[in-house]
mmCIF file of C-alpha atoms in Angstrom:
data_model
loop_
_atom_site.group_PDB
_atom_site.id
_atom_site.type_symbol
_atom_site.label_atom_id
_atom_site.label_comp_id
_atom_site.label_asym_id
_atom_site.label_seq_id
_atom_site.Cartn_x
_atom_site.Cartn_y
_atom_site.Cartn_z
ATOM 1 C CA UNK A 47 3.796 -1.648 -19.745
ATOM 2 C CA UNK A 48 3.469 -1.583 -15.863
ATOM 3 C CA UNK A 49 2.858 1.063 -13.381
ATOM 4 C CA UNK A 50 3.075 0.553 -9.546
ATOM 5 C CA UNK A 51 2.205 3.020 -6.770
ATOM 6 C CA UNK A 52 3.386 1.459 -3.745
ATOM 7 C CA UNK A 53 1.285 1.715 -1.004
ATOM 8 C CA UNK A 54 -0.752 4.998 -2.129
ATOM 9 C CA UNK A 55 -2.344 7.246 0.922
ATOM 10 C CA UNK A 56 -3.106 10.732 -0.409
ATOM 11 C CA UNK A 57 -4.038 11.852 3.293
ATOM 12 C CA UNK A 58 -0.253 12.325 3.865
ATOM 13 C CA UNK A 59 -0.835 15.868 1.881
ATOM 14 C CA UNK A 60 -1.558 16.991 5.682
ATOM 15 C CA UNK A 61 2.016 17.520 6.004
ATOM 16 C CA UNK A 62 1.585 21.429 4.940
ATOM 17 C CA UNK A 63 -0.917 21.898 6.981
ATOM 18 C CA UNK A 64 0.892 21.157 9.802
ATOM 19 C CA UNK A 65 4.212 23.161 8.843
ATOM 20 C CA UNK A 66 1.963 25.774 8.893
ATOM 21 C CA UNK A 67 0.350 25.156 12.224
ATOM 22 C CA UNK A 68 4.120 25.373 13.297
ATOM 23 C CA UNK A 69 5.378 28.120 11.713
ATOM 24 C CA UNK A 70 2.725 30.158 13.999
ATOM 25 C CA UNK A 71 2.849 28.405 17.226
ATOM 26 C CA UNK A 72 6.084 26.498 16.702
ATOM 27 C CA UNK A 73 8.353 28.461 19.250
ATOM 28 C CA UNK A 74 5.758 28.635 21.673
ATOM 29 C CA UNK A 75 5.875 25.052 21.954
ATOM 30 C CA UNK A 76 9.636 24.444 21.323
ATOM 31 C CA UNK A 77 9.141 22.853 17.719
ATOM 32 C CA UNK A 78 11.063 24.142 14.532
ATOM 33 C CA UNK A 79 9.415 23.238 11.403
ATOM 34 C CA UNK A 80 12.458 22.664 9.395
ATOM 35 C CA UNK A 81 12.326 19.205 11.601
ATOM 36 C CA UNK A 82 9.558 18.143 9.016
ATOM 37 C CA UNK A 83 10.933 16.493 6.073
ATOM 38 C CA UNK A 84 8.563 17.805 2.858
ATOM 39 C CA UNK A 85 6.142 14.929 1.880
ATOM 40 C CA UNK A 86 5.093 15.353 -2.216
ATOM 41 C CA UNK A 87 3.192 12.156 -2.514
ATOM 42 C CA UNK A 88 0.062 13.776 -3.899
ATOM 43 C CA UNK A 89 2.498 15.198 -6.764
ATOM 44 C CA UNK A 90 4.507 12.425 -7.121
ATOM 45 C CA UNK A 91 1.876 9.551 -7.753
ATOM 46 C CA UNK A 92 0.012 12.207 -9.725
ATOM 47 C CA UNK A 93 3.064 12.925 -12.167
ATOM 48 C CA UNK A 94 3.677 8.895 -12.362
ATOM 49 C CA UNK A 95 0.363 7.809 -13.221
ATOM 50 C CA UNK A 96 0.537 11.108 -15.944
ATOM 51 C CA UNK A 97 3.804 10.058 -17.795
ATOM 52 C CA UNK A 98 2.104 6.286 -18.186
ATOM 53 C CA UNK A 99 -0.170 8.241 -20.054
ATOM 54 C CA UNK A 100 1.754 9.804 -22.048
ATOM 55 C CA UNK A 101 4.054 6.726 -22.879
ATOM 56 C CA UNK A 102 0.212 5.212 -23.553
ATOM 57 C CA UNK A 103 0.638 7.989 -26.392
ATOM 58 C CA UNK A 104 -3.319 8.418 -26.806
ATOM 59 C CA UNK A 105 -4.135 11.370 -25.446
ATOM 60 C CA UNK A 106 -7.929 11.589 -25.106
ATOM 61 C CA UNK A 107 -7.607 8.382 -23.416
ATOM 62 C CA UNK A 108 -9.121 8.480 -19.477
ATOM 63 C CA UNK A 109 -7.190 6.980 -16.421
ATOM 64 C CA UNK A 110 -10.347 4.326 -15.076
ATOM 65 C CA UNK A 111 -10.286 4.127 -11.077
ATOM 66 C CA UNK A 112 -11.151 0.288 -10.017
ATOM 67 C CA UNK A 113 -13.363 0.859 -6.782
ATOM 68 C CA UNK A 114 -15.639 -0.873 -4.195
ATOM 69 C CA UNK A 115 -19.218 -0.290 -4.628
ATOM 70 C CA UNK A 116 -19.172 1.303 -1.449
ATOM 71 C CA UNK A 117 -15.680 2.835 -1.001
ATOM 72 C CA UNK A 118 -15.039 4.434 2.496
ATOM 73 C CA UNK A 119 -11.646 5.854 1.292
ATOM 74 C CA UNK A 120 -13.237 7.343 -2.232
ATOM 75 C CA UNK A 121 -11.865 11.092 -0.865
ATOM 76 C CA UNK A 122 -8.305 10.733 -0.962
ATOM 77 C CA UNK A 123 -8.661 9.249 -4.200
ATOM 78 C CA UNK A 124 -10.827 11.980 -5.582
ATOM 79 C CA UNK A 125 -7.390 14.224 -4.262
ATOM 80 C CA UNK A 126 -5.670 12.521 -6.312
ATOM 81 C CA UNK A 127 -8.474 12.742 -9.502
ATOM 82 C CA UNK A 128 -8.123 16.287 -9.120
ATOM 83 C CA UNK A 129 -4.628 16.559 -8.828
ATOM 84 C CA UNK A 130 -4.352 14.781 -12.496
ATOM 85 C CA UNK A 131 -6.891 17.116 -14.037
ATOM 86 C CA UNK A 132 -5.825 20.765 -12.520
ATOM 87 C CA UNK A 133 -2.684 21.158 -10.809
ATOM 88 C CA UNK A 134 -2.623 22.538 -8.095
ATOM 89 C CA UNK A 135 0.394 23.772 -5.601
ATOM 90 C CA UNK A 136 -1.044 21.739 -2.411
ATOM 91 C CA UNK A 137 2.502 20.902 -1.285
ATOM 92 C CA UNK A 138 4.534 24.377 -2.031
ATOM 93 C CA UNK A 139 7.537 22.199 -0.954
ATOM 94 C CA UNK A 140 7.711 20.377 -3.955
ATOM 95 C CA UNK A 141 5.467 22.438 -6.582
ATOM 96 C CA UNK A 142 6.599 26.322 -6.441
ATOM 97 C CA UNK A 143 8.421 24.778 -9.512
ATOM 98 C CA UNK A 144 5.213 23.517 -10.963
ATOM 99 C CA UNK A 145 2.853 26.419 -10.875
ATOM 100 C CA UNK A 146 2.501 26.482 -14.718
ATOM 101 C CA UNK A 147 2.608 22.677 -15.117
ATOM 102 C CA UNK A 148 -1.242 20.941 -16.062
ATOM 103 C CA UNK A 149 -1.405 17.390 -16.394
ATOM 104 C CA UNK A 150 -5.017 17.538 -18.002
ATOM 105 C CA UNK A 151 -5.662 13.796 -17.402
ATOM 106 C CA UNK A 152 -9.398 13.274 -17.143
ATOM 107 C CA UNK A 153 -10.243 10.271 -14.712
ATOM 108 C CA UNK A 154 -13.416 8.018 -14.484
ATOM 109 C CA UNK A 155 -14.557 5.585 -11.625
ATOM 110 C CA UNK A 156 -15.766 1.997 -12.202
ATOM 111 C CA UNK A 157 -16.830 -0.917 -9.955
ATOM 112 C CA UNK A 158 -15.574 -4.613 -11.363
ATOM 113 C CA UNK A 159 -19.568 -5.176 -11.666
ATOM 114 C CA UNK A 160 -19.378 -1.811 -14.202
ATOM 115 C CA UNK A 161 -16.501 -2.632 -16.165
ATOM 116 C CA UNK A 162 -17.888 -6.621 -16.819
ATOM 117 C CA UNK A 163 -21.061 -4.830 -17.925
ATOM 118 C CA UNK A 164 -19.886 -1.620 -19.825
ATOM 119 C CA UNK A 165 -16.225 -3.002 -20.945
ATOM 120 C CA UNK A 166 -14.204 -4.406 -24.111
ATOM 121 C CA UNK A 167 -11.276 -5.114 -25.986
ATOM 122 C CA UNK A 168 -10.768 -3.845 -29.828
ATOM 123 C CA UNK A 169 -8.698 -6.113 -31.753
ATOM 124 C CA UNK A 170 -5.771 -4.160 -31.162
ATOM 125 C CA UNK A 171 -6.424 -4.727 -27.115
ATOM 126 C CA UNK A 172 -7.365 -1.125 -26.559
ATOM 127 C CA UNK A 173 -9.600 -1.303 -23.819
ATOM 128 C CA UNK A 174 -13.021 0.342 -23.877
ATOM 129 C CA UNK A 175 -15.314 1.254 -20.571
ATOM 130 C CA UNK A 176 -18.349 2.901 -21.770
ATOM 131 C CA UNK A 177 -17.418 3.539 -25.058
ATOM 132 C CA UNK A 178 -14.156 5.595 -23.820
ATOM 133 C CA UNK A 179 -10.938 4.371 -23.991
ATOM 134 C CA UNK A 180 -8.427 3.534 -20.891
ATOM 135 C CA UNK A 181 -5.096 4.079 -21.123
ATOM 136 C CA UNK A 182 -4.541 3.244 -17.511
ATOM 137 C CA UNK A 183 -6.174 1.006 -15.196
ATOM 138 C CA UNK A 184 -5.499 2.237 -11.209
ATOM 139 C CA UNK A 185 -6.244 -0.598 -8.758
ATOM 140 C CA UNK A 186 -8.356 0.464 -5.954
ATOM 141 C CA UNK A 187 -9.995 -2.326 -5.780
ATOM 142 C CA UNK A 188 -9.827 -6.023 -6.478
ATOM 143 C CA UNK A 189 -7.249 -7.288 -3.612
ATOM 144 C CA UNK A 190 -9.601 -9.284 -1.127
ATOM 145 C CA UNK A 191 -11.339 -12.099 -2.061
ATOM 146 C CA UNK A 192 -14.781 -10.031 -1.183
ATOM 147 C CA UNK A 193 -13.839 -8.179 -4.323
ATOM 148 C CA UNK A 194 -14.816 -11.415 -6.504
ATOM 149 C CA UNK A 195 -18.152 -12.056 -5.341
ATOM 150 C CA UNK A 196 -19.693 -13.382 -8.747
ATOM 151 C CA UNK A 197 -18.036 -14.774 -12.080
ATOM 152 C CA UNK A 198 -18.503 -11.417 -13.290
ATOM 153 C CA UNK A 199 -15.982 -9.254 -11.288
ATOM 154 C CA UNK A 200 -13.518 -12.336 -12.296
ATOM 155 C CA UNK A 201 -14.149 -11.543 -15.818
ATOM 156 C CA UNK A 202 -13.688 -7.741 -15.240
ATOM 157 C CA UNK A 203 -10.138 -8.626 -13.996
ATOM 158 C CA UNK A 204 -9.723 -10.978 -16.832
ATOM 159 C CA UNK A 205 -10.641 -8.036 -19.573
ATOM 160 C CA UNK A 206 -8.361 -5.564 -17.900
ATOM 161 C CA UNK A 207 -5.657 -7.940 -17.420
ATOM 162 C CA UNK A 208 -5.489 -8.806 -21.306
ATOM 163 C CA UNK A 209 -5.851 -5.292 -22.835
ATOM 164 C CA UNK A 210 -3.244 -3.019 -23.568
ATOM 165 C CA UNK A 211 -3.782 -0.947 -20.960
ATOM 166 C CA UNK A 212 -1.176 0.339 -17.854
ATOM 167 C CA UNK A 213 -2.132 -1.490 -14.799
ATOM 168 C CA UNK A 214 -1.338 0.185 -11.720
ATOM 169 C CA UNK A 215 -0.542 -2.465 -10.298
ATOM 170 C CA UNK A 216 0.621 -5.000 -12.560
ATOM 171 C CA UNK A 217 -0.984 -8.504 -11.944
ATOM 172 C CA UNK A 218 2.622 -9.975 -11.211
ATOM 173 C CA UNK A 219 3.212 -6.734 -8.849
ATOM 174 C CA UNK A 220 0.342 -7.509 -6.937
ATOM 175 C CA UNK A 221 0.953 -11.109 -6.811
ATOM 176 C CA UNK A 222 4.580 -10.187 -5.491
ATOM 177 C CA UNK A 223 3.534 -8.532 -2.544
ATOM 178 C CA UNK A 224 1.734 -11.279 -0.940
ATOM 179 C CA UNK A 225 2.540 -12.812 2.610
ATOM 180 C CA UNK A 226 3.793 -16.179 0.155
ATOM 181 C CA UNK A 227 6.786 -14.395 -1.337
ATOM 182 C CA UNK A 228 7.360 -12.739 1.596
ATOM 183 C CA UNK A 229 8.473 -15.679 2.822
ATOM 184 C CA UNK A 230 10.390 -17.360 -0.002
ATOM 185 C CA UNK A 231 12.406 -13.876 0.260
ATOM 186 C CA UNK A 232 13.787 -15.039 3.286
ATOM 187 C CA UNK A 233 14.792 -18.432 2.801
ATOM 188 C CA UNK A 234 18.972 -19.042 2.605
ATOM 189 C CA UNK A 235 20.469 -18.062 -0.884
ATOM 190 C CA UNK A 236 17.052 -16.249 -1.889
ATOM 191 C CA UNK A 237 18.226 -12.645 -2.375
ATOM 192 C CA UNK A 238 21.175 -13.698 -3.952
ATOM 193 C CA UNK A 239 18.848 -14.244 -7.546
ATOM 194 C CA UNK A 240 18.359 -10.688 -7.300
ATOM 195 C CA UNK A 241 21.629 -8.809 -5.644
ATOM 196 C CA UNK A 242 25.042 -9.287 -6.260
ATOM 197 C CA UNK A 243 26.920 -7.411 -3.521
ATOM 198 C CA UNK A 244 27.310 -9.582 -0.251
ATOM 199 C CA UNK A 245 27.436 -6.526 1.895
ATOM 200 C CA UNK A 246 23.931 -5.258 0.161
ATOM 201 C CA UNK A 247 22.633 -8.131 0.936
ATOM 202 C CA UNK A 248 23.446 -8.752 4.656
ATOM 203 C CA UNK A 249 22.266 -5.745 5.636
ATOM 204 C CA UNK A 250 18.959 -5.943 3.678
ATOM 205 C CA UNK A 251 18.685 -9.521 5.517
ATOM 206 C CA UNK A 252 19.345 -7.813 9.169
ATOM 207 C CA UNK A 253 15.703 -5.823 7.929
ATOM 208 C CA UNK A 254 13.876 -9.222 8.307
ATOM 209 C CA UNK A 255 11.645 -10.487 10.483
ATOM 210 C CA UNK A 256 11.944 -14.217 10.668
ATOM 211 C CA UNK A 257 9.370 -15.788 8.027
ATOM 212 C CA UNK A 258 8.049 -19.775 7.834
ATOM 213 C CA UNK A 259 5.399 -21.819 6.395
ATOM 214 C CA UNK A 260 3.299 -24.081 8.139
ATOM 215 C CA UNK A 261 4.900 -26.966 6.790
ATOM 216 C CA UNK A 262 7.759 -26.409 9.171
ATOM 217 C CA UNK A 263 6.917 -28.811 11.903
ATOM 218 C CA UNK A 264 9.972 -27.492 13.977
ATOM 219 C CA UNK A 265 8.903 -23.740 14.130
ATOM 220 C CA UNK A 266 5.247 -25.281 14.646
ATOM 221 C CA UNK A 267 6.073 -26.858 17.701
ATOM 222 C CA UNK A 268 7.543 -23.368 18.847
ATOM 223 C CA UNK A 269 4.595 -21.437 17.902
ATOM 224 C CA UNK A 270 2.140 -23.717 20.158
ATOM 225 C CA UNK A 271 4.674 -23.389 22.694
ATOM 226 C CA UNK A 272 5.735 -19.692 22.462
ATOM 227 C CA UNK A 273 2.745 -18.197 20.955
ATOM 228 C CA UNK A 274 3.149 -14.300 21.670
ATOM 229 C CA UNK A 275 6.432 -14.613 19.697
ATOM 230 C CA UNK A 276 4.736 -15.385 16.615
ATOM 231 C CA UNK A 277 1.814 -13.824 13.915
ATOM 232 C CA UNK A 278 -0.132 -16.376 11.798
ATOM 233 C CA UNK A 279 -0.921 -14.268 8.355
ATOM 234 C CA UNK A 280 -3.219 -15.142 6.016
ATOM 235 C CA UNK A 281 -2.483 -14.219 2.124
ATOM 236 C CA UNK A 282 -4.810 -11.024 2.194
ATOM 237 C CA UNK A 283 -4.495 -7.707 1.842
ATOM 238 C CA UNK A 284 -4.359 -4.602 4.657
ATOM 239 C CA UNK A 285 -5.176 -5.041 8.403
ATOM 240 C CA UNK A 286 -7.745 -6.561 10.583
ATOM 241 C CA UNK A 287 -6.674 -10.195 9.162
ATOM 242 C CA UNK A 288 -3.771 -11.253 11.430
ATOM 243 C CA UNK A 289 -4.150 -13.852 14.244
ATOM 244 C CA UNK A 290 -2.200 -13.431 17.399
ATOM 245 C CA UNK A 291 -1.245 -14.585 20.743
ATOM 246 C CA UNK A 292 -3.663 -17.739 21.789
ATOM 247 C CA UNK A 293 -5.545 -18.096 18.804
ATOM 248 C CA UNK A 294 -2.129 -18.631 16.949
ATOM 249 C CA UNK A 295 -1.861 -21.985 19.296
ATOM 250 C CA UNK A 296 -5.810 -22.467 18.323
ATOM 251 C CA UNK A 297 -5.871 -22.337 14.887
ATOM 252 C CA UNK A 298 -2.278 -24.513 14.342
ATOM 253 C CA UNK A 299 -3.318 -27.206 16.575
ATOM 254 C CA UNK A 300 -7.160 -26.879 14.203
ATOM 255 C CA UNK A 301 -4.686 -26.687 11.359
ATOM 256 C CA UNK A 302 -3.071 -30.018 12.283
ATOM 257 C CA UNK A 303 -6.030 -31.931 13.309
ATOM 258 C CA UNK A 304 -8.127 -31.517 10.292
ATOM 259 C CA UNK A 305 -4.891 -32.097 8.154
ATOM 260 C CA UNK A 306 -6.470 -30.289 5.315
ATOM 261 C CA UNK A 307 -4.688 -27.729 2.555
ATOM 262 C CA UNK A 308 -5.771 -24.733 4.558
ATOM 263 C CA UNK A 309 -2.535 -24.176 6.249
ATOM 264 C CA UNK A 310 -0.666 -23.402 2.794
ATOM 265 C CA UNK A 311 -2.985 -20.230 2.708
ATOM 266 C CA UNK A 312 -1.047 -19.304 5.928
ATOM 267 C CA UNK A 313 2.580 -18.062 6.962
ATOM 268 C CA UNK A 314 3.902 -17.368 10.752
ATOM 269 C CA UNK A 315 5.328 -14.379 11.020
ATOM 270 C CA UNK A 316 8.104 -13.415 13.864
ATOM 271 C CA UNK A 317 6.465 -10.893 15.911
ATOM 272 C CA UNK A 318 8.035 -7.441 16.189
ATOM 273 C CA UNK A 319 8.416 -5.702 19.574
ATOM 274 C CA UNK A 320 8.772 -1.863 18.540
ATOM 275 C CA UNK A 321 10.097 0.901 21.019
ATOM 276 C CA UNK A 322 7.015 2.392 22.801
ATOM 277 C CA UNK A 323 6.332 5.661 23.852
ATOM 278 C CA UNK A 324 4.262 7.833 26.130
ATOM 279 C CA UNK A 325 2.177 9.862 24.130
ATOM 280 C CA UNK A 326 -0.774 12.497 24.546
ATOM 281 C CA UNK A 327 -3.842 11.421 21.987
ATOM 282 C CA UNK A 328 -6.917 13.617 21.472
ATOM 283 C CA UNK A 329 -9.983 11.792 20.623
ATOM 284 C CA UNK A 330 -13.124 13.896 20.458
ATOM 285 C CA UNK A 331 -12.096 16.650 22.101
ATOM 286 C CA UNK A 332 -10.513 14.776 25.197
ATOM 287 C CA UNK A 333 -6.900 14.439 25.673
ATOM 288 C CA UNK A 334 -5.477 11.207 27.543
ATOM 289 C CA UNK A 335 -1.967 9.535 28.095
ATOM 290 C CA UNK A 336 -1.170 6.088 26.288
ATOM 291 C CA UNK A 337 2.003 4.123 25.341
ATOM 292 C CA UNK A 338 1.958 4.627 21.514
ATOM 293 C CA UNK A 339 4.258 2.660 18.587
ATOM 294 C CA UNK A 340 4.702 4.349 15.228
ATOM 295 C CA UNK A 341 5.002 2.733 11.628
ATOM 296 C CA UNK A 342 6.974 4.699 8.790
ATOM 297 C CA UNK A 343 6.145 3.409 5.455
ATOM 298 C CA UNK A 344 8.065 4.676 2.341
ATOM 299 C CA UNK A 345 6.037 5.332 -0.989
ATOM 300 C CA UNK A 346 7.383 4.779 -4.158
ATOM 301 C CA UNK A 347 6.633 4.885 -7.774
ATOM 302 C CA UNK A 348 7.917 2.521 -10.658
ATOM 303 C CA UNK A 349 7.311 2.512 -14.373
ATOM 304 C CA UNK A 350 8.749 0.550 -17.192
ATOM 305 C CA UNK A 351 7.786 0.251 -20.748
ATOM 306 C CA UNK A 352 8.975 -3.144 -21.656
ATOM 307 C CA UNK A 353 12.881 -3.089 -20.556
ATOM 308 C CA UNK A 354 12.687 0.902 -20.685
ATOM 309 C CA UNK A 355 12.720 1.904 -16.995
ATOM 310 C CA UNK A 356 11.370 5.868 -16.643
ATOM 311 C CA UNK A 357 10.462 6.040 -13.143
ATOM 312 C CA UNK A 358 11.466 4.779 -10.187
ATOM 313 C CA UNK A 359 11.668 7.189 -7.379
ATOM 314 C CA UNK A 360 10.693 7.805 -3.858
ATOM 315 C CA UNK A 361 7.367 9.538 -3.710
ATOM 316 C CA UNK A 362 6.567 10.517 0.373
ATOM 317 C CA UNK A 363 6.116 8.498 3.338
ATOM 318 C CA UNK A 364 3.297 8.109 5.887
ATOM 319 C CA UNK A 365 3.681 7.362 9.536
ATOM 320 C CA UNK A 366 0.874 5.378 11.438
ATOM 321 C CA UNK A 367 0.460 5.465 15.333
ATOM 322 C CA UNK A 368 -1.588 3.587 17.790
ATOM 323 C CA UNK A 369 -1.957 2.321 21.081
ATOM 324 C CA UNK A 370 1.143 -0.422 21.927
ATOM 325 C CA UNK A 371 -2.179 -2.440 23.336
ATOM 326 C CA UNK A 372 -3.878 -2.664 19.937
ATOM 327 C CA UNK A 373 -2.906 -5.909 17.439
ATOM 328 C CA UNK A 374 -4.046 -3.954 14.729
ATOM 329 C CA UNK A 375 -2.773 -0.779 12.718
ATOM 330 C CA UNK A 376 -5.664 0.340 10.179
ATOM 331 C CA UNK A 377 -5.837 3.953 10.132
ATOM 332 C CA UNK A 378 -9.573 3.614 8.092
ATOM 333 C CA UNK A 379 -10.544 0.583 10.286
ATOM 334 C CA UNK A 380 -10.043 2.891 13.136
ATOM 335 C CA UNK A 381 -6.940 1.344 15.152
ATOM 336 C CA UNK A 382 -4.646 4.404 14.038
ATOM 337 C CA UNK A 383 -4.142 7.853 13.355
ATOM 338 C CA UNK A 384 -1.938 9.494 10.865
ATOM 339 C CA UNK A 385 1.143 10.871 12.274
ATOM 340 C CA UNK A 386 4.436 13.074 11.099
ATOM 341 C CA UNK A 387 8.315 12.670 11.358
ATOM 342 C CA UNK A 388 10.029 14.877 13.462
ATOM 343 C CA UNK A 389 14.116 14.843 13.408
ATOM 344 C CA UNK A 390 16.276 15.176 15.679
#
């Protein structure tokens, strides 16, 4: 059984706050907050990750939270903790409905270190963490190498990976967003294993960016040349690991010189240009005027029980902004802020 949460931020549940920061002082400032499109992504991941449970069909099994010893982003998570134990209406766009509903899921957090210490499989690959059994296994940790410091996180992974436990994500989920088969994605005839309607799968090719590995000597050559039109990515997780402008010529002429293995653990990316805009920024307590770009990501949430698909939905969105001077677009690393839609 897998369970993935794509790209889970619970600090989109700002969203109400600011519909009702609008429906006071929006006519005053010539806003309407109908503009807002409702963002449930708090409920959504919440109800996912509680009908793996119940498909689990244990019920005094816990959810186990994989985290860093030191995790900055432990609050949004804890949202989320707490949304699985006592629901609550935080979004009253999506839960008026839902007043009555409980999922009653208990959670517990564990570091790799923790689980390789306090972990175990029964024979029947029920997975035990302190004596208390998981019957799902949420990721937020264990994506950078940093994760792994010692053989014992590694054999943390390994215990998790071989119970019978949900993962959230599944090892080949995880594997499948990486930079690597972001790239095979795009090669000629790719999609076409997947989709079988030509028109579906133009326009899904218009969506990407251009995509090479280093063993293309051609687009090489063009990335020395030209290298502002290019992003060298590594095969890592989040922001802050990206190499542009100059030190892409740098590291590929390194690269070839020491005509190691290293470049397979790159990709070049094409870079994208977004439209920018002027925009007002506060940042403590003083206002200033910067060119801005935006990001919209889409969440969504998919679970299947062998061939038995029983949910995959759209679950929210989040929308990242930050100065069009800044490479980078980490909203915990400090390059963005969290943002809202507002339609036309």
């Amino acid at each position: 059984m897998m369970l993935c949460c794509v790209d889970l931020c619970i600090a989109m549940k700002k969203t109400p706050c600011l519909l009702s920061l609008l429906n006071y002082y929006g006519e005053h400032i010539g806003l309407d907050p109908r503009r807002i499109p409702g963002n449930a992504s708090v409920d959504k991941f919440a109800e996912a990750l509680a009908k793996a449970c119940t498909e689990y069909n244990r019920p005094r099994a816990l959810v186990m939270v994989v985290v860093q010893p030191e995790e900055r982003n432990m609050y949004d998570q804890h949202w989320l903790c707490a949304e699985l134990k006592d629901r609550y209406p935080f979004n009253l766009l999506y839960s008026l409905s839902c007043l009555c509903n409980t999922h009653n899921v208990t959670t517990i957090r564990k570091t790799l270190a923790e689980i390789d210490e306090e972990g175990e499989i029964l024979p029947d690959g029920t997975l035990l963490v302190g004596g208390q059994e998981i019957s799902v296994v949420y990721f937020r940790a264990g994506y950078a190498p940093t994760d792994y410091p010692s053989e014992a996180e590694w054999r943390a992974r390994l215990l998790m990976e071989q119970s019978s436990a949900v993962k959230c994500p599944s090892i080949s989920y995880q594997l499948a967003g990486t930079k690597k088969i972001q790239q095979e994605l795009a090669k000629p005839n790719m999609l076409e294993r997947f989709l079988d309607n030509k028109e579906d799968i133009a326009k899904l090719r218009k969506c990407f960016a251009g995509l090479w590995s280093l063993e293309d000597s051609d687009i090489i050559k063009k990335a020395i040349e030209r290298p502002e039109l290019f992003v060298m990515k590594p095969q890592r997780e989040g922001g802050g690991n990206n190499i542009y402008n100059d030190d892409v010529r740098t590291n590929l002429v390194r690269l070839q010189k020491e005509g190691t293995q290293e470049d397979a653990a790159y990709i070049l990316m094409q870079r994208i240009f977004p439209a920018v805009s002027l925009t007002f920024l506060v940042r403590e307590g003083i206002c200033h005027k910067d060119h801005a770009v935006s990001e919209l990501g889409v969440y969504g949430a998919y679970l299947r029980n062998k061939e038995k698909v029983i949910v995959n939905e759209q679950c929210g969105y989040l929308v990242r902004t930050k100065v069009s001077s800044s490479n980078e677009g980490g909203v915990a690393a400090g390059f963005a802020v969290l943002d809202s839609i507002y339609l036309n």
